[in-house]
Amino acid sequence: MTDDSQSAGWEGEEDAREGDESKAIEFERSAEARNAEKVKERQMNLDAKAHHPPDSFFKSLDSSVKKNSVFVKKLSGLTEQNRQKLVADLNSLNLTKYIEEVVSAICSAKLKMQDVNCAIHLCSLLHRRYSDFSPLLLRTLQGALGNINKEDKVSRARIELRLLGQALVLGIITDQKDGFTLLHNTLSTIVTNDKDKLEFLPAIVSFVKHCGEDILGIQSTKNRQLIEQYNIKIPSMRILAKDKQQIFADIIKDYCSTVIVTLVKLHNKLMKCLKQNKKTLFMKGEVSAEKLEISEKLSAQHSKLLMNATSLAELLDMTIPDLPSLQQLEEEEMDNSANNTTVSDIGETNLWEDEDQKTFYRDILDLTGIVPQILYKRDKAKADQKSKEEEEDSKKKKKEGEEDKKEEEEAITEESIEEELKKLGDEEEEEDEEEEEEVVVTQTTQNTNNKDDTEATSTSTVTISNKAMMEGFITKLSTISNREFVNEAAQEFCLKLNTKSNRKKLVRALYGVSRNRLDLLPFHGRLVRTLSPILPDIPTDLFTLLKKEFIYHFKKKDQNNLETKIKNIRFIGELCKFEMCEKADALWCFRVLLEQFAHHNIEIACSLVECCGRYLFRSADSHLKTKHLLDQMMRKKVVHNLDSRQVTMVENAYYYCNPPDRVAYVKKVRPPMHEYIRKLLIKDLNKNNIEKILRQFRKLPWEDKEVSMYAVKCLCRVWNVKYNNIYCVASLLAGLAQFQETIGILVVDSVVEAIRVGMEINQSHYNQRRVAEAKLLGELYNYRMIESNIIFNTLYLVITFGSLPDGSNPLDPPDEMIRVRLVLTILETCGQYFEKGSLKKKCDIFLLFFQKYLFTKIQPLPIDVEYAIQDTLEGIRPHITMYKTVAEVDTAIAEISPQLKNMLGSQEVEEDTEEDEDTETEETGNLTPEDEDQEVKVSKKLEVVKCEEDDDFLAELEKTMTTELAGRKMDNTRVNSSDLALPMNRGFKGHKIEGNVMQFSVLLKKGSKQQFKPMDIPLESEFASNLFDKQKAAMKEREEMKRLVLSQEQRQEEEELLAEQQEHKGLTFRSNERKQKPRKAPQLTTEMFNFSSGGGGGGGGGK
């Protein structure tokens, strides 16, 4: 943290401290003002006995019976709102003869707590004017509080006790001794007789709140903390001595102690009841309605008692012992594995899959801190009242039984749902007329007058109705795609559109979401959850509509509108996850669907389970019930005759909620060298680093048998490598085999054997492994690690292994296509090289037998297999004939069978010879200087031994060459005139042959100009035939020379490339770039070098 941030933090804390201190000082001043006002009023009331008005004063007031009777009647219903009228009437009337009725009216009035101050004020005025008012008031209160233990007096005791206390504090009751005696007796009676029921607890709390400081002399906990923290003084009236105040304080504290003890007992009883209910739920999956009603009653009593006890303890500066909340009890129950079986049954105590999902469903924006309270307080109060009424109705329905519930559900029809929606629409139209608000947008435009050069400003008012804004908001609901949009929409609705009609429109819009937009349901559920704290009527109305629609579709039993039904049930599931509806309602829907588990109900039930089943299954309070219903669903799957699609749907839903137990994966511990080999081969190997991996493999300690065998094992298990990188393994193995010959042999033998073992075992979970092995075998042929006979033997083995004389094959059922895929994989990998010579013939013959093999499979072939066959054959034999019947294939095989044996034998010998020659040429011609160095390192170095015979031979050879060269210089050989070149004709394009005639051009000279004259000579003539043969031989010689030159240039380019890559490393490897696709050099034609067919450059002719 920087210094600026630290200083800012300190300044913030100091400002907060100063703000609290200023509030404390302001509280002290207000307390002093209140105390001074009470002292003044008390003194006036105490001095009223000496300042009562004379009799002459009352003669001037109105003494009529009618007005006095009306005034007495008004006092029976006095409220704080009509205080001024009552005071005015009091000042204008002569109530001397009606004081007794006035006192009786005040003491018997049905007052509320906020009206007591008005009654005290009127009593104070009456006491100052009429001398007999105070004795009558005391006598009336004595009569009222004397029978305080009667049941009908409990509700009145709260008002009368406060009225007595404040009358004593303010001096309205002049006989203080009798007054405090009455108060002491009343409090003692309450404490003695009300220790069990605590019916007078609200009356005691109200009395201590308004008279505690003055009569008991006790400061509340809040005031005491302010005094201690800020050293302020809160004055109080000393109307009693401390010893007498202590007497009253002891009585009230004794009562408070009794309340606390009762609270603890009630709390323990509630916890015991809840524990029994949870145990019953775990054992039976359901709790009876009677036990639930008892627990709800205890919970209501506990909440009420806790609130009053907390208030009383706060006022008396006493402490209440810590009581474990219901949530803490549930956490303890969940943590106690010995007494709770839910954790072991669930397997995972977390309700959500990950933090993102938990955040989406639980991290909800708190609108109460954003939206002003005035915008939702009234609506919330109405909604709370409505929810209380609904709770009472629901309790009554529970008592009536499930039969009434069934009758109610049967009464729900499509018309009732339409009437509900129509009712919402009618209410909206009525409220739109009353609550329509207008937003005025002022747009100012400036107009320029060219003639007068003056500017005029005109204001146009655009009125946007609340209805239009709501329509735009509903349109935007279909674009909600994340949490931020939901929060913005919730704030916009609360701040701009929160009217009763708009809330109903919102409910209708959410209810009518398109059945094809299931992706919007979670976001709409989050919107409802966000609005629920301040607008609780929205989730209630929405769920009511959804439940009615569900019951309607369930009762109708038609097989239409499946998408609508799924949308409805998934919306209910989303509301359940957002806790906008009870879990029992979602489980009830699930149970109802299981009762008629057929047709659409299967898909609807599976949709509900996929939406909220896991949430219900992992919740402690609904786990066993959900588990029971899921098991019931699986049993119905077995009993009912469901098709494969429905069976798959049910199993997916079940295992999504309750996945099978899996053994924890234990990572195998390997030596570091083994881990390194696996890393190189499985993780690092790709087409860009084959050379680097090869160098690392060459550095392995191959003399260590354990390391070498593990490396071979990893190279053989090619299925661990990515399928597209299998050729990299083959390239790596080809380069490694030059230095470790046994490695290549072991890998090839292992791959061939693995392919055969796979056909013997024939288990489907090995299919991917078998395809990878076939791919590696083809790549090994591409890199010249194996010969063609291994490929063809493997291909024939695949289509014939396990066949019986009758044509059946128990190891290769007709419905399994794995062998077809093996053949296609091998042909796709290396079939492109079977295009010439005997390999082409071998491949063609195999494809005939392969077509015959395909007819042993189920017909027609699966569409994916058929497409794979077409793609593979199109790459290696585009024009192959595909036979449509077995008879056609047998006929084609019978035609070649007499010659098949001899042809295959001769071709194999020829092929082996050609391949040996190609291999020898490649090994000798492709050696680079670095390869030669490696050869010297690998083989034994040859030593040259000098001898005298070699010296004599070299001397004789040099002498002979010198003599021959001197003779050549003296030789004067004449050139034959017949070999002289003819004059060049740039328009000559060679001799043309048309039919049996060769065209020549005869050179003639006329004057100083040369002329060419065409002449036709028959091909039978000796001159034409010799010239044709000579040109043909020259053409062949030039083509051979060009082929040799180009092949040498290509070889040099490859050597230079390898030299650059291995400049400082001195390694020899076989990379992917050296992967020689054509196993022979292609035959070059003259067109590739732009030579004409008639010879090179000149024409021959005779003169």
CSV table of N, CA, C and O in Angstrom, one decimal, residues 964-998:
chain,number,residue,atom,x,y,z
A,964,GLU,N,51.5,-40.3,-74.8
A,964,GLU,CA,50.2,-40.2,-75.6
A,964,GLU,C,49.8,-38.8,-75.9
A,964,GLU,O,49.4,-38.4,-77.0
A,965,LEU,N,50.1,-37.9,-74.9
A,965,LEU,CA,49.7,-36.5,-75.1
A,965,LEU,C,50.6,-35.8,-76.1
A,965,LEU,O,50.1,-35.0,-76.9
A,966,ALA,N,51.9,-36.2,-76.1
A,966,ALA,CA,52.8,-35.6,-77.1
A,966,ALA,C,52.4,-36.1,-78.5
A,966,ALA,O,52.5,-35.3,-79.5
A,967,GLY,N,52.0,-37.3,-78.6
A,967,GLY,CA,51.6,-37.8,-79.9
A,967,GLY,C,50.3,-37.2,-80.5
A,967,GLY,O,50.2,-37.0,-81.7
A,968,ARG,N,49.5,-36.8,-79.6
A,968,ARG,CA,48.2,-36.2,-80.0
A,968,ARG,C,48.5,-34.8,-80.6
A,968,ARG,O,47.8,-34.3,-81.5
A,969,LYS,N,49.5,-34.1,-80.0
A,969,LYS,CA,49.8,-32.7,-80.5
A,969,LYS,C,50.4,-32.8,-81.9
A,969,LYS,O,50.1,-31.8,-82.7
A,970,MET,N,51.1,-33.8,-82.3
A,970,MET,CA,51.7,-33.9,-83.6
A,970,MET,C,50.8,-34.4,-84.6
A,970,MET,O,51.0,-34.4,-85.9
A,971,ASP,N,49.6,-35.0,-84.3
A,971,ASP,CA,48.6,-35.6,-85.2
A,971,ASP,C,47.8,-34.5,-85.9
A,971,ASP,O,47.3,-33.6,-85.2
A,972,ASN,N,47.8,-34.5,-87.3
A,972,ASN,CA,47.0,-33.5,-88.1
A,972,ASN,C,45.9,-34.3,-88.8
A,972,ASN,O,46.0,-34.6,-90.0
A,973,THR,N,44.8,-34.5,-88.1
A,973,THR,CA,43.7,-35.3,-88.6
A,973,THR,C,42.7,-34.4,-89.3
A,973,THR,O,42.4,-33.4,-88.7
A,974,ARG,N,42.4,-34.7,-90.5
A,974,ARG,CA,41.4,-33.9,-91.3
A,974,ARG,C,40.0,-34.3,-90.9
A,974,ARG,O,39.7,-35.5,-90.7
A,975,VAL,N,39.2,-33.3,-90.9
A,975,VAL,CA,37.8,-33.5,-90.5
A,975,VAL,C,37.0,-33.9,-91.8
A,975,VAL,O,37.2,-33.3,-92.8
A,976,ASN,N,36.2,-35.0,-91.7
A,976,ASN,CA,35.4,-35.4,-92.8
A,976,ASN,C,34.3,-34.4,-93.2
A,976,ASN,O,33.7,-33.9,-92.3
A,977,SER,N,34.3,-34.1,-94.4
A,977,SER,CA,33.4,-33.1,-94.9
A,977,SER,C,31.9,-33.5,-94.7
A,977,SER,O,31.0,-32.6,-94.6
A,978,SER,N,31.7,-34.8,-94.6
A,978,SER,CA,30.3,-35.2,-94.4
A,978,SER,C,29.8,-34.9,-93.0
A,978,SER,O,28.6,-34.9,-92.8
A,979,ASP,N,30.7,-34.6,-92.0
A,979,ASP,CA,30.3,-34.3,-90.7
A,979,ASP,C,30.1,-32.8,-90.4
A,979,ASP,O,29.8,-32.4,-89.3
A,980,LEU,N,30.3,-32.0,-91.5
A,980,LEU,CA,30.2,-30.6,-91.4
A,980,LEU,C,28.7,-30.2,-91.1
A,980,LEU,O,27.8,-30.8,-91.7
A,981,ALA,N,28.5,-29.2,-90.3
A,981,ALA,CA,27.1,-28.8,-90.1
A,981,ALA,C,26.6,-28.0,-91.2
A,981,ALA,O,27.3,-27.2,-91.9
A,982,LEU,N,25.4,-28.2,-91.5
A,982,LEU,CA,24.7,-27.5,-92.5
A,982,LEU,C,24.4,-26.0,-92.1
A,982,LEU,O,24.3,-25.8,-90.9
A,983,PRO,N,24.2,-25.1,-93.0
A,983,PRO,CA,23.7,-23.8,-92.6
A,983,PRO,C,22.4,-23.8,-91.8
A,983,PRO,O,21.6,-24.6,-92.1
A,984,MET,N,22.4,-22.9,-90.8
A,984,MET,CA,21.2,-22.9,-89.9
A,984,MET,C,20.0,-22.2,-90.5
A,984,MET,O,20.2,-21.2,-91.1
A,985,ASN,N,18.9,-22.9,-90.4
A,985,ASN,CA,17.7,-22.3,-90.9
A,985,ASN,C,16.8,-22.0,-89.6
A,985,ASN,O,16.4,-23.0,-89.0
A,986,ARG,N,16.6,-20.7,-89.2
A,986,ARG,CA,15.9,-20.4,-88.0
A,986,ARG,C,14.4,-20.8,-88.1
A,986,ARG,O,13.8,-21.0,-87.1
A,987,GLY,N,13.9,-20.9,-89.2
A,987,GLY,CA,12.5,-21.3,-89.4
A,987,GLY,C,12.3,-22.8,-89.4
A,987,GLY,O,11.2,-23.3,-89.5
A,988,PHE,N,13.5,-23.6,-89.4
A,988,PHE,CA,13.4,-25.0,-89.4
A,988,PHE,C,12.9,-25.6,-88.1
A,988,PHE,O,13.5,-25.3,-87.1
A,989,LYS,N,11.9,-26.4,-88.1
A,989,LYS,CA,11.4,-27.0,-86.9
A,989,LYS,C,11.5,-28.5,-86.9
A,989,LYS,O,10.7,-29.2,-86.2
A,990,GLY,N,12.4,-29.1,-87.7
A,990,GLY,CA,12.6,-30.5,-87.6
A,990,GLY,C,11.9,-31.2,-88.8
A,990,GLY,O,11.1,-30.6,-89.5
A,991,HIS,N,12.2,-32.5,-89.0
A,991,HIS,CA,11.6,-33.2,-90.0
A,991,HIS,C,10.3,-33.7,-89.6
A,991,HIS,O,10.1,-34.3,-88.6
A,992,LYS,N,9.3,-33.5,-90.5
A,992,LYS,CA,7.9,-33.9,-90.2
A,992,LYS,C,7.6,-35.2,-90.9
A,992,LYS,O,8.0,-35.3,-92.1
A,993,ILE,N,6.9,-36.0,-90.2
A,993,ILE,CA,6.6,-37.3,-90.8
A,993,ILE,C,5.1,-37.4,-91.0
A,993,ILE,O,4.3,-37.2,-90.0
A,994,GLU,N,4.6,-37.4,-92.2
A,994,GLU,CA,3.2,-37.5,-92.5
A,994,GLU,C,3.0,-38.8,-93.3
A,994,GLU,O,3.4,-38.9,-94.5
A,995,GLY,N,2.3,-39.7,-92.7
A,995,GLY,CA,2.1,-41.0,-93.3
A,995,GLY,C,3.4,-41.8,-93.4
A,995,GLY,O,4.1,-42.0,-92.4
A,996,ASN,N,3.8,-42.2,-94.6
A,996,ASN,CA,5.0,-42.9,-94.9
A,996,ASN,C,6.1,-42.0,-95.6
A,996,ASN,O,7.0,-42.5,-96.2
A,997,VAL,N,5.9,-40.7,-95.4
A,997,VAL,CA,6.8,-39.7,-96.0
A,997,VAL,C,7.5,-38.9,-95.0
A,997,VAL,O,6.8,-38.4,-94.0
A,998,MET,N,8.8,-38.6,-95.1
A,998,MET,CA,9.5,-37.6,-94.3
A,998,MET,C,9.8,-36.4,-95.1
A,998,MET,O,10.3,-36.5,-96.2
